[in-house]
Coordinates of C-alpha atoms in Angstrom, one line a residue:
M7 CA 37.5 -15.6 -119.7
R8 CA 38.8 -13.2 -121.0
P9 CA 37.8 -10.9 -123.5
G10 CA 39.0 -12.0 -126.3
L11 CA 37.8 -15.5 -125.8
L12 CA 34.8 -14.1 -125.6
A13 CA 34.1 -12.8 -128.9
A14 CA 35.6 -15.9 -130.1
A15 CA 32.6 -18.1 -128.3
L16 CA 30.2 -15.8 -129.8
L17 CA 32.0 -16.2 -132.4
G18 CA 31.1 -19.6 -133.5
I19 CA 31.7 -22.4 -136.2
G20 CA 33.0 -20.7 -139.9
A21 CA 35.4 -18.3 -139.1
C22 CA 37.9 -19.3 -141.9
A23 CA 34.2 -19.1 -144.3
G24 CA 34.1 -15.4 -143.3
A25 CA 37.9 -14.6 -144.4
V26 CA 37.1 -14.8 -147.7
A27 CA 34.1 -12.8 -148.0
A28 CA 35.3 -9.4 -145.0
G29 CA 38.0 -7.2 -145.8
A30 CA 39.8 -9.3 -148.4
D31 CA 39.9 -5.9 -150.5
N32 CA 41.9 -4.0 -147.8
P33 CA 45.5 -5.2 -148.6
W34 CA 47.9 -5.9 -145.2
R35 CA 51.0 -3.8 -144.5
T36 CA 54.6 -4.6 -142.8
L37 CA 55.3 -2.8 -140.7
P38 CA 59.5 -3.4 -139.4
G39 CA 58.5 -2.7 -136.1
G40 CA 61.9 -1.9 -133.3
E41 CA 62.4 0.7 -130.5
F42 CA 59.4 3.5 -130.5
A43 CA 59.1 5.9 -127.9
S44 CA 55.7 5.8 -126.4
V45 CA 54.4 9.4 -125.3
L46 CA 52.9 7.4 -122.5
R47 CA 55.0 6.8 -119.8
Y48 CA 55.3 3.0 -118.7
E49 CA 56.2 2.5 -115.3
D50 CA 58.9 -0.3 -116.0
T51 CA 60.4 1.5 -119.7
G52 CA 60.0 5.5 -119.0
G53 CA 57.9 5.1 -122.5
K54 CA 60.3 2.9 -124.4
V55 CA 58.5 0.1 -126.3
V56 CA 60.2 -2.6 -128.5
L57 CA 58.0 -3.6 -131.0
P58 CA 58.0 -6.9 -133.5
G59 CA 57.0 -6.2 -136.8
F60 CA 53.6 -6.6 -137.6
A61 CA 50.8 -6.0 -139.9
L62 CA 48.0 -3.4 -140.5
Q63 CA 45.3 -3.1 -142.4
Q64 CA 45.7 -0.5 -145.0
R65 CA 42.2 0.6 -143.9
P66 CA 40.0 0.5 -141.7
V67 CA 36.7 -1.8 -141.6
T68 CA 34.1 -0.6 -144.1
N69 CA 30.4 -0.8 -144.1
A70 CA 31.0 -3.3 -146.9
D71 CA 33.6 -5.4 -145.1
Y72 CA 31.4 -5.7 -141.4
L73 CA 28.4 -6.4 -143.9
A74 CA 30.1 -9.8 -144.6
F75 CA 30.5 -10.3 -141.6
V76 CA 27.4 -10.3 -139.7
K77 CA 26.3 -12.1 -142.5
Q78 CA 28.0 -14.9 -142.0
H79 CA 27.9 -14.4 -138.3
P80 CA 24.4 -14.2 -138.0
R81 CA 25.3 -14.0 -134.1
W82 CA 26.9 -10.5 -134.3
Q83 CA 24.6 -9.0 -136.2
R84 CA 21.5 -6.3 -134.5
G85 CA 19.1 -7.6 -132.3
Q86 CA 21.1 -10.3 -132.1
A87 CA 24.4 -10.0 -130.2
P88 CA 24.2 -9.9 -126.3
V89 CA 23.5 -6.4 -125.0
V90 CA 27.4 -7.2 -122.4
F91 CA 28.5 -7.1 -126.4
A92 CA 27.2 -4.5 -127.4
E93 CA 25.3 -1.8 -126.2
S94 CA 21.7 -1.4 -127.9
R95 CA 23.1 1.3 -130.5
Y96 CA 25.3 -0.8 -131.8
L97 CA 24.7 -0.8 -135.4
E98 CA 21.3 1.8 -135.2
H99 CA 22.7 3.9 -138.1
W100 CA 21.7 0.4 -140.7
A101 CA 18.8 0.3 -142.4
G102 CA 18.3 -3.8 -140.8
P103 CA 20.2 -6.0 -139.4
T104 CA 22.1 -7.5 -142.7
T105 CA 20.9 -4.2 -144.9
L106 CA 23.5 -0.6 -144.5
G107 CA 20.6 2.2 -146.2
P108 CA 21.2 5.2 -147.3
D109 CA 23.2 6.3 -143.5
A110 CA 25.6 3.7 -143.6
K111 CA 27.2 4.0 -147.4
P112 CA 29.5 0.7 -147.8
D113 CA 32.4 2.3 -148.7
Q114 CA 32.0 4.1 -145.7
P115 CA 34.4 2.8 -142.4
V116 CA 32.0 0.6 -140.1
V117 CA 31.0 2.6 -136.8
M118 CA 28.6 2.5 -133.7
V119 CA 30.3 -1.1 -133.1
S120 CA 31.7 -2.6 -129.6
W121 CA 35.4 -3.6 -129.0
F122 CA 33.3 -7.2 -128.3
A123 CA 32.3 -6.8 -132.0
A124 CA 35.1 -5.8 -133.6
Q125 CA 37.9 -7.4 -132.1
A126 CA 35.2 -10.3 -133.0
Y127 CA 35.2 -8.9 -136.5
C128 CA 38.9 -9.8 -137.2
E129 CA 39.0 -12.6 -134.8
S130 CA 36.9 -13.7 -138.5
I131 CA 39.9 -13.2 -140.6
D132 CA 42.6 -14.9 -138.3
A133 CA 43.3 -12.1 -136.6
R134 CA 43.2 -9.2 -133.2
L135 CA 43.4 -5.8 -133.1
P136 CA 46.5 -3.7 -133.1
T137 CA 48.1 -3.0 -129.7
W138 CA 47.6 0.6 -128.2
S139 CA 51.6 0.5 -129.2
E140 CA 51.4 -0.8 -131.9
W141 CA 48.8 1.8 -133.0
E142 CA 50.8 4.7 -131.9
Y143 CA 54.9 3.4 -133.7
A144 CA 52.4 3.3 -137.3
A145 CA 50.5 6.4 -136.7
A146 CA 53.8 9.0 -135.7
A147 CA 54.1 8.0 -139.3
D148 CA 53.6 10.8 -142.7
E149 CA 53.9 10.0 -146.4
T150 CA 57.3 10.2 -145.7
R151 CA 59.3 9.8 -142.6
A152 CA 58.5 6.2 -140.3
D153 CA 58.0 9.6 -137.4
A154 CA 56.4 12.7 -138.1
R155 CA 55.7 14.0 -134.8
S156 CA 58.7 16.4 -134.3
D157 CA 56.9 17.9 -136.2
P158 CA 54.8 21.4 -135.5
A159 CA 52.4 20.6 -138.6
W160 CA 52.0 17.3 -138.7
R161 CA 50.1 17.7 -135.0
E162 CA 47.9 20.4 -136.2
R163 CA 46.5 18.2 -138.9
I164 CA 45.4 15.8 -136.0
L165 CA 44.2 18.9 -134.3
A166 CA 42.4 20.4 -137.5
W167 CA 40.6 17.2 -138.3
Y168 CA 39.4 17.3 -134.4
S169 CA 37.4 20.6 -135.0
V170 CA 35.6 19.3 -137.7
P171 CA 31.5 18.5 -136.2
S172 CA 30.7 14.9 -136.1
G173 CA 27.7 15.5 -137.5
R174 CA 29.5 15.6 -140.7
P175 CA 28.7 12.8 -143.2
L176 CA 32.0 10.1 -142.7
P177 CA 33.7 10.1 -146.4
A178 CA 34.4 6.5 -147.8
V179 CA 37.7 5.4 -146.3
G180 CA 41.0 5.0 -148.8
Q181 CA 40.6 9.2 -149.7
S182 CA 43.7 10.7 -147.9
A183 CA 47.7 8.9 -149.2
P184 CA 49.6 6.2 -148.4
D185 CA 52.4 6.7 -145.4
V186 CA 55.8 5.4 -145.6
H187 CA 54.2 2.2 -145.0
G188 CA 51.4 2.5 -147.2
V189 CA 48.8 2.7 -144.4
Q190 CA 45.7 4.9 -145.0
D191 CA 43.2 6.5 -143.3
L192 CA 45.2 6.7 -139.4
H193 CA 43.7 10.6 -138.8
G194 CA 40.9 12.5 -140.2
L195 CA 37.9 10.0 -140.8
V196 CA 37.5 7.9 -137.9
W197 CA 39.1 7.1 -134.8
E198 CA 39.7 3.4 -133.8
W199 CA 39.6 0.4 -131.2
V200 CA 42.9 -1.2 -129.5
E201 CA 43.0 -3.9 -128.2
D202 CA 43.7 -2.8 -124.5
H203 CA 42.2 0.0 -124.7
S204 CA 40.8 -0.4 -121.0
A205 CA 44.7 -0.9 -119.5
M206 CA 45.6 2.7 -121.1
L207 CA 44.8 4.8 -117.3
V208 CA 45.1 8.4 -118.3
S209 CA 42.7 11.5 -116.9
A210 CA 41.7 13.6 -119.8
D211 CA 43.0 16.9 -117.4
N212 CA 45.6 18.0 -118.9
R213 CA 46.9 19.5 -115.1
E214 CA 47.1 15.6 -113.8
Q215 CA 48.9 14.6 -116.0
G216 CA 52.1 14.6 -114.6
D217 CA 50.7 12.3 -111.7
P218 CA 51.4 8.8 -112.3
D219 CA 47.3 7.0 -111.7
E220 CA 47.6 4.9 -109.0
M221 CA 45.3 2.4 -110.3
R222 CA 46.9 -0.5 -112.1
F223 CA 45.1 -3.0 -114.9
C224 CA 46.8 -6.6 -115.3
G225 CA 50.5 -5.2 -114.9
A226 CA 50.2 -2.4 -117.7
G227 CA 52.2 0.6 -117.7
A228 CA 49.8 3.3 -119.3
L229 CA 49.7 6.0 -116.6
S230 CA 50.5 9.7 -118.0
M231 CA 51.5 11.1 -120.5
D232 CA 54.7 12.3 -121.1
D233 CA 54.4 14.6 -123.3
R234 CA 52.1 17.3 -121.9
E235 CA 51.8 19.1 -125.4
N236 CA 50.9 16.4 -127.3
Y237 CA 47.0 17.2 -126.9
A238 CA 46.3 14.6 -130.4
V239 CA 47.7 12.2 -128.7
L240 CA 45.7 13.3 -125.3
M241 CA 42.5 13.1 -126.4
R242 CA 42.7 9.8 -128.4
V243 CA 44.0 8.0 -125.3
A244 CA 41.8 9.9 -123.4
M245 CA 38.6 8.5 -124.9
L246 CA 39.5 5.2 -125.1
S247 CA 40.2 5.0 -121.3
A248 CA 37.3 6.2 -121.1
L249 CA 35.2 2.9 -123.1
E250 CA 33.7 -0.3 -122.1
G251 CA 34.2 -3.6 -124.5
D252 CA 30.2 -3.1 -124.5
D253 CA 30.3 0.7 -126.4
T254 CA 29.5 1.6 -129.1
T255 CA 30.0 5.3 -130.8
K256 CA 28.8 7.2 -134.2
N257 CA 32.9 8.3 -134.7
L258 CA 34.3 5.4 -134.6
G259 CA 35.0 2.7 -135.4
F260 CA 38.2 -0.2 -136.3
R261 CA 41.3 -1.9 -138.0
C262 CA 42.8 -5.4 -137.4
A263 CA 46.4 -6.0 -137.5
R264 CA 48.6 -9.4 -137.4
D265 CA 50.9 -11.1 -136.4
L266 CA 53.9 -11.5 -138.7
P267 CA 55.9 -15.5 -138.1
G268 CA 59.1 -15.5 -136.6
A269 CA 59.4 -11.5 -135.9
K270 CA 61.3 -10.1 -133.4
P271 CA 61.8 -7.3 -131.8

């Protein structure tokens, strides 16, 4: 059984009811898609990705959003989710299974959630996690440009965030300026799960980035970095590709995506 189906099986009955309570105040933004040059060199396309239009939540999922979800779906409460889908640290910073407490403020992004849990949340609102290509496409934008990656200032702003100590309390979501698509917080707040994180077989050692990885995952192709200087993206890809689906970390959250009816690349 595929991981997404496993998450759906654990979700149980009542997903539509959860859609009303969870994420109701997180608007959806439409991204047009089109041909996109990924920093990953895919075997079959040489890095060219053609994306249909899609919708993305404006902000990451918050503790308040996720609290509504686990109240609707007790199987995903701390202590109830099977360890194969959420390791022992799952939501450990919450005061209780359905209590946030001082270390998890309602408007902070939810963290310490596994890939399976994030996918189950998205399925509960008739959505899914974004693919890496969708996330990379969205994250290339700044406030005025759909693709700002050639601007050294864009990279430096992201790298400056990476240097901030991870022990600091997380800010509230929605504090950054919306990008050209109306999306916020893709950088500078938390790392984010993507649907196909386990297919991104990229080494964290930049000396290896010229050598295609010989491993394959279900025919996926994210095998080496096309731009060795883009350490901002390299760090994110290396981190995501190293995770297992049940892993949780204190600086990893998520947002959801949806297909657009009739959208074509």
